[in-house]
Amino acid sequence: MFIYDKRQGGVNVRRIENKLGIHGSPTCELVYKNARAELCGERKLGLIKYVMALMNGARLGIAAQSVGLSQAAYNEGLAYAKDRKQFGKAIIEFPAVYDMLSIMKAKLDAGRALLYQTARYVDIYKALDDIARERKLTPEERQEQKKYAKLADSFTPLAKGMNSEYANQNAYDCIQIHGGSGFMMDYACQRIYRDARITSIYEGTTQLQTVAAIRYVTNGSYIATIRDYEAVPCSPEMEPLLSRLKKMADKFEESTNAVKETQDQEILDFTARRLMEMAADCIMAHLLIQDASKAPELFAKSAHVYLNYAEAEVEKHAGFIKGLDKEDLAFYKR
């Protein structure tokens, strides 16, 4: 990694990029020619340590950006559905519309819960890192530092990957609720749609988040965390949801074991996205149940809706993985 002082010359802006979205944040291409620079940190650590540390922080920021976009999409869709009348009543009263809005809200609440939990893990391990620079950590503190560093590292790709996908889905549904009006530049939903698209691409695509997350599927970290969450007390109203969620976790564990037993790297890579989503669905459902137990007036509806949604997703992925064999991969190759 190098530090460059722009006052010394040698770098020019080739052009400002003409982007699909996030126009409030200009992006340019820089051309370096005989630019003087100084080494920053140690040699051979620029990418594997410094850049990856920066990227992990940025990924958490993009997860937050995605939650904001999901919220904006939901707000716009809800306001329009309440205001727009068709056949003598507001379109929010039609099942096709309130189904869409309820799932948007559930994804928003689930994604925000995952973001906050990830941020907590990051805060704890960074606080312990700061303490370690001032004094030697106790054995208990070193264990905590190791535990939360692992949790932060495993949750960050889930938070970025799932929230960026949810932001894109919610922006898409927001336009759908608006109908033809949503295709016009007059409404905010078109800007939200364009701004959301980058979130699943920059600072590591969703596919790269899967690459980062899959080792925590195969080494048992996610299922261990899920089992820990199962021991967290919940309200009596949430108990039926928790029972269903335990069965979802069983299907995730069975699917993971089935893939591992093949001892085939290609099958693991092919099913990685589905396994990651199953883990994330279970984790987010647990976090929503915990939130709904504490504040049912805010989260009970989303907990029910999200569990229905996640249950179907886990069932779908489990069925796909169960029926997959090596010969099936040939049909996907081109």
JSON list of N, CA, C and O in Angstrom, two decimals, residues 9 25-26 34 36 75 98 109 197 201-202 214 252 259 276 283 302:
[
{"chain": "A", "resi": 9, "resn": "GLY", "atom": "N", "xyz": [2.00, 16.25, -8.17]},
{"chain": "A", "resi": 9, "resn": "GLY", "atom": "CA", "xyz": [1.74, 15.99, -9.59]},
{"chain": "A", "resi": 9, "resn": "GLY", "atom": "C", "xyz": [1.88, 14.51, -9.94]},
{"chain": "A", "resi": 9, "resn": "GLY", "atom": "O", "xyz": [2.19, 13.67, -9.09]},
{"chain": "A", "resi": 25, "resn": "SER", "atom": "N", "xyz": [-22.69, 11.07, -5.52]},
{"chain": "A", "resi": 25, "resn": "SER", "atom": "CA", "xyz": [-21.31, 10.69, -5.18]},
{"chain": "A", "resi": 25, "resn": "SER", "atom": "C", "xyz": [-20.52, 10.51, -6.47]},
{"chain": "A", "resi": 25, "resn": "SER", "atom": "O", "xyz": [-20.47, 9.42, -7.04]},
{"chain": "A", "resi": 26, "resn": "PRO", "atom": "N", "xyz": [-19.88, 11.58, -6.97]},
{"chain": "A", "resi": 26, "resn": "PRO", "atom": "CA", "xyz": [-19.15, 11.50, -8.24]},
{"chain": "A", "resi": 26, "resn": "PRO", "atom": "C", "xyz": [-18.01, 10.48, -8.17]},
{"chain": "A", "resi": 26, "resn": "PRO", "atom": "O", "xyz": [-17.34, 10.34, -7.16]},
{"chain": "A", "resi": 34, "resn": "ASN", "atom": "N", "xyz": [4.35, 8.50, -13.47]},
{"chain": "A", "resi": 34, "resn": "ASN", "atom": "CA", "xyz": [5.53, 8.99, -12.74]},
{"chain": "A", "resi": 34, "resn": "ASN", "atom": "C", "xyz": [5.13, 9.71, -11.45]},
{"chain": "A", "resi": 34, "resn": "ASN", "atom": "O", "xyz": [5.69, 10.76, -11.11]},
{"chain": "A", "resi": 36, "resn": "ARG", "atom": "N", "xyz": [5.11, 10.15, -7.54]},
{"chain": "A", "resi": 36, "resn": "ARG", "atom": "CA", "xyz": [5.94, 9.76, -6.41]},
{"chain": "A", "resi": 36, "resn": "ARG", "atom": "C", "xyz": [5.04, 9.27, -5.26]},
{"chain": "A", "resi": 36, "resn": "ARG", "atom": "O", "xyz": [4.01, 9.87, -4.97]},
{"chain": "A", "resi": 75, "resn": "ASN", "atom": "N", "xyz": [-41.10, 3.03, 2.34]},
{"chain": "A", "resi": 75, "resn": "ASN", "atom": "CA", "xyz": [-41.84, 4.27, 2.63]},
{"chain": "A", "resi": 75, "resn": "ASN", "atom": "C", "xyz": [-42.59, 4.78, 1.40]},
{"chain": "A", "resi": 75, "resn": "ASN", "atom": "O", "xyz": [-43.76, 5.16, 1.49]},
{"chain": "A", "resi": 98, "resn": "TYR", "atom": "N", "xyz": [-50.90, -5.64, -0.42]},
{"chain": "A", "resi": 98, "resn": "TYR", "atom": "CA", "xyz": [-50.46, -5.70, 0.98]},
{"chain": "A", "resi": 98, "resn": "TYR", "atom": "C", "xyz": [-49.55, -6.90, 1.25]},
{"chain": "A", "resi": 98, "resn": "TYR", "atom": "O", "xyz": [-48.74, -6.87, 2.17]},
{"chain": "A", "resi": 109, "resn": "ASP", "atom": "N", "xyz": [-36.94, -5.19, 8.22]},
{"chain": "A", "resi": 109, "resn": "ASP", "atom": "CA", "xyz": [-36.70, -5.40, 9.65]},
{"chain": "A", "resi": 109, "resn": "ASP", "atom": "C", "xyz": [-35.68, -6.50, 9.90]},
{"chain": "A", "resi": 109, "resn": "ASP", "atom": "O", "xyz": [-34.83, -6.39, 10.79]},
{"chain": "A", "resi": 197, "resn": "ARG", "atom": "N", "xyz": [-28.98, -0.49, -7.17]},
{"chain": "A", "resi": 197, "resn": "ARG", "atom": "CA", "xyz": [-28.35, -1.51, -8.02]},
{"chain": "A", "resi": 197, "resn": "ARG", "atom": "C", "xyz": [-26.87, -1.72, -7.71]},
{"chain": "A", "resi": 197, "resn": "ARG", "atom": "O", "xyz": [-26.36, -2.85, -7.79]},
{"chain": "A", "resi": 201, "resn": "ILE", "atom": "N", "xyz": [-22.96, -4.92, -5.97]},
{"chain": "A", "resi": 201, "resn": "ILE", "atom": "CA", "xyz": [-21.81, -5.00, -6.87]},
{"chain": "A", "resi": 201, "resn": "ILE", "atom": "C", "xyz": [-20.53, -4.50, -6.21]},
{"chain": "A", "resi": 201, "resn": "ILE", "atom": "O", "xyz": [-19.53, -5.21, -6.13]},
{"chain": "A", "resi": 202, "resn": "TYR", "atom": "N", "xyz": [-20.56, -3.24, -5.69]},
{"chain": "A", "resi": 202, "resn": "TYR", "atom": "CA", "xyz": [-19.26, -2.69, -5.24]},
{"chain": "A", "resi": 202, "resn": "TYR", "atom": "C", "xyz": [-18.86, -3.17, -3.85]},
{"chain": "A", "resi": 202, "resn": "TYR", "atom": "O", "xyz": [-19.66, -3.66, -3.09]},
{"chain": "A", "resi": 214, "resn": "ILE", "atom": "N", "xyz": [-18.85, -18.94, 2.80]},
{"chain": "A", "resi": 214, "resn": "ILE", "atom": "CA", "xyz": [-19.05, -20.39, 2.70]},
{"chain": "A", "resi": 214, "resn": "ILE", "atom": "C", "xyz": [-18.18, -21.18, 3.67]},
{"chain": "A", "resi": 214, "resn": "ILE", "atom": "O", "xyz": [-18.59, -22.24, 4.16]},
{"chain": "A", "resi": 252, "resn": "PHE", "atom": "N", "xyz": [-31.16, -26.87, 7.17]},
{"chain": "A", "resi": 252, "resn": "PHE", "atom": "CA", "xyz": [-29.90, -26.23, 6.78]},
{"chain": "A", "resi": 252, "resn": "PHE", "atom": "C", "xyz": [-28.72, -27.13, 7.12]},
{"chain": "A", "resi": 252, "resn": "PHE", "atom": "O", "xyz": [-27.83, -27.33, 6.30]},
{"chain": "A", "resi": 259, "resn": "VAL", "atom": "N", "xyz": [-23.89, -31.81, 1.24]},
{"chain": "A", "resi": 259, "resn": "VAL", "atom": "CA", "xyz": [-22.92, -31.24, 0.30]},
{"chain": "A", "resi": 259, "resn": "VAL", "atom": "C", "xyz": [-21.50, -31.63, 0.71]},
{"chain": "A", "resi": 259, "resn": "VAL", "atom": "O", "xyz": [-20.67, -32.00, -0.14]},
{"chain": "A", "resi": 276, "resn": "MET", "atom": "N", "xyz": [-25.51, -20.29, 1.93]},
{"chain": "A", "resi": 276, "resn": "MET", "atom": "CA", "xyz": [-25.34, -19.01, 2.61]},
{"chain": "A", "resi": 276, "resn": "MET", "atom": "C", "xyz": [-26.69, -18.37, 2.90]},
{"chain": "A", "resi": 276, "resn": "MET", "atom": "O", "xyz": [-26.92, -17.86, 4.02]},
{"chain": "A", "resi": 283, "resn": "ILE", "atom": "N", "xyz": [-30.66, -17.07, 10.71]},
{"chain": "A", "resi": 283, "resn": "ILE", "atom": "CA", "xyz": [-30.10, -16.09, 11.65]},
{"chain": "A", "resi": 283, "resn": "ILE", "atom": "C", "xyz": [-31.01, -14.87, 11.75]},
{"chain": "A", "resi": 283, "resn": "ILE", "atom": "O", "xyz": [-31.33, -14.40, 12.85]},
{"chain": "A", "resi": 302, "resn": "SER", "atom": "N", "xyz": [-43.69, -8.46, 11.52]},
{"chain": "A", "resi": 302, "resn": "SER", "atom": "CA", "xyz": [-42.57, -8.80, 10.63]},
{"chain": "A", "resi": 302, "resn": "SER", "atom": "C", "xyz": [-41.99, -10.17, 10.96]},
{"chain": "A", "resi": 302, "resn": "SER", "atom": "O", "xyz": [-41.56, -10.91, 10.06]}
]
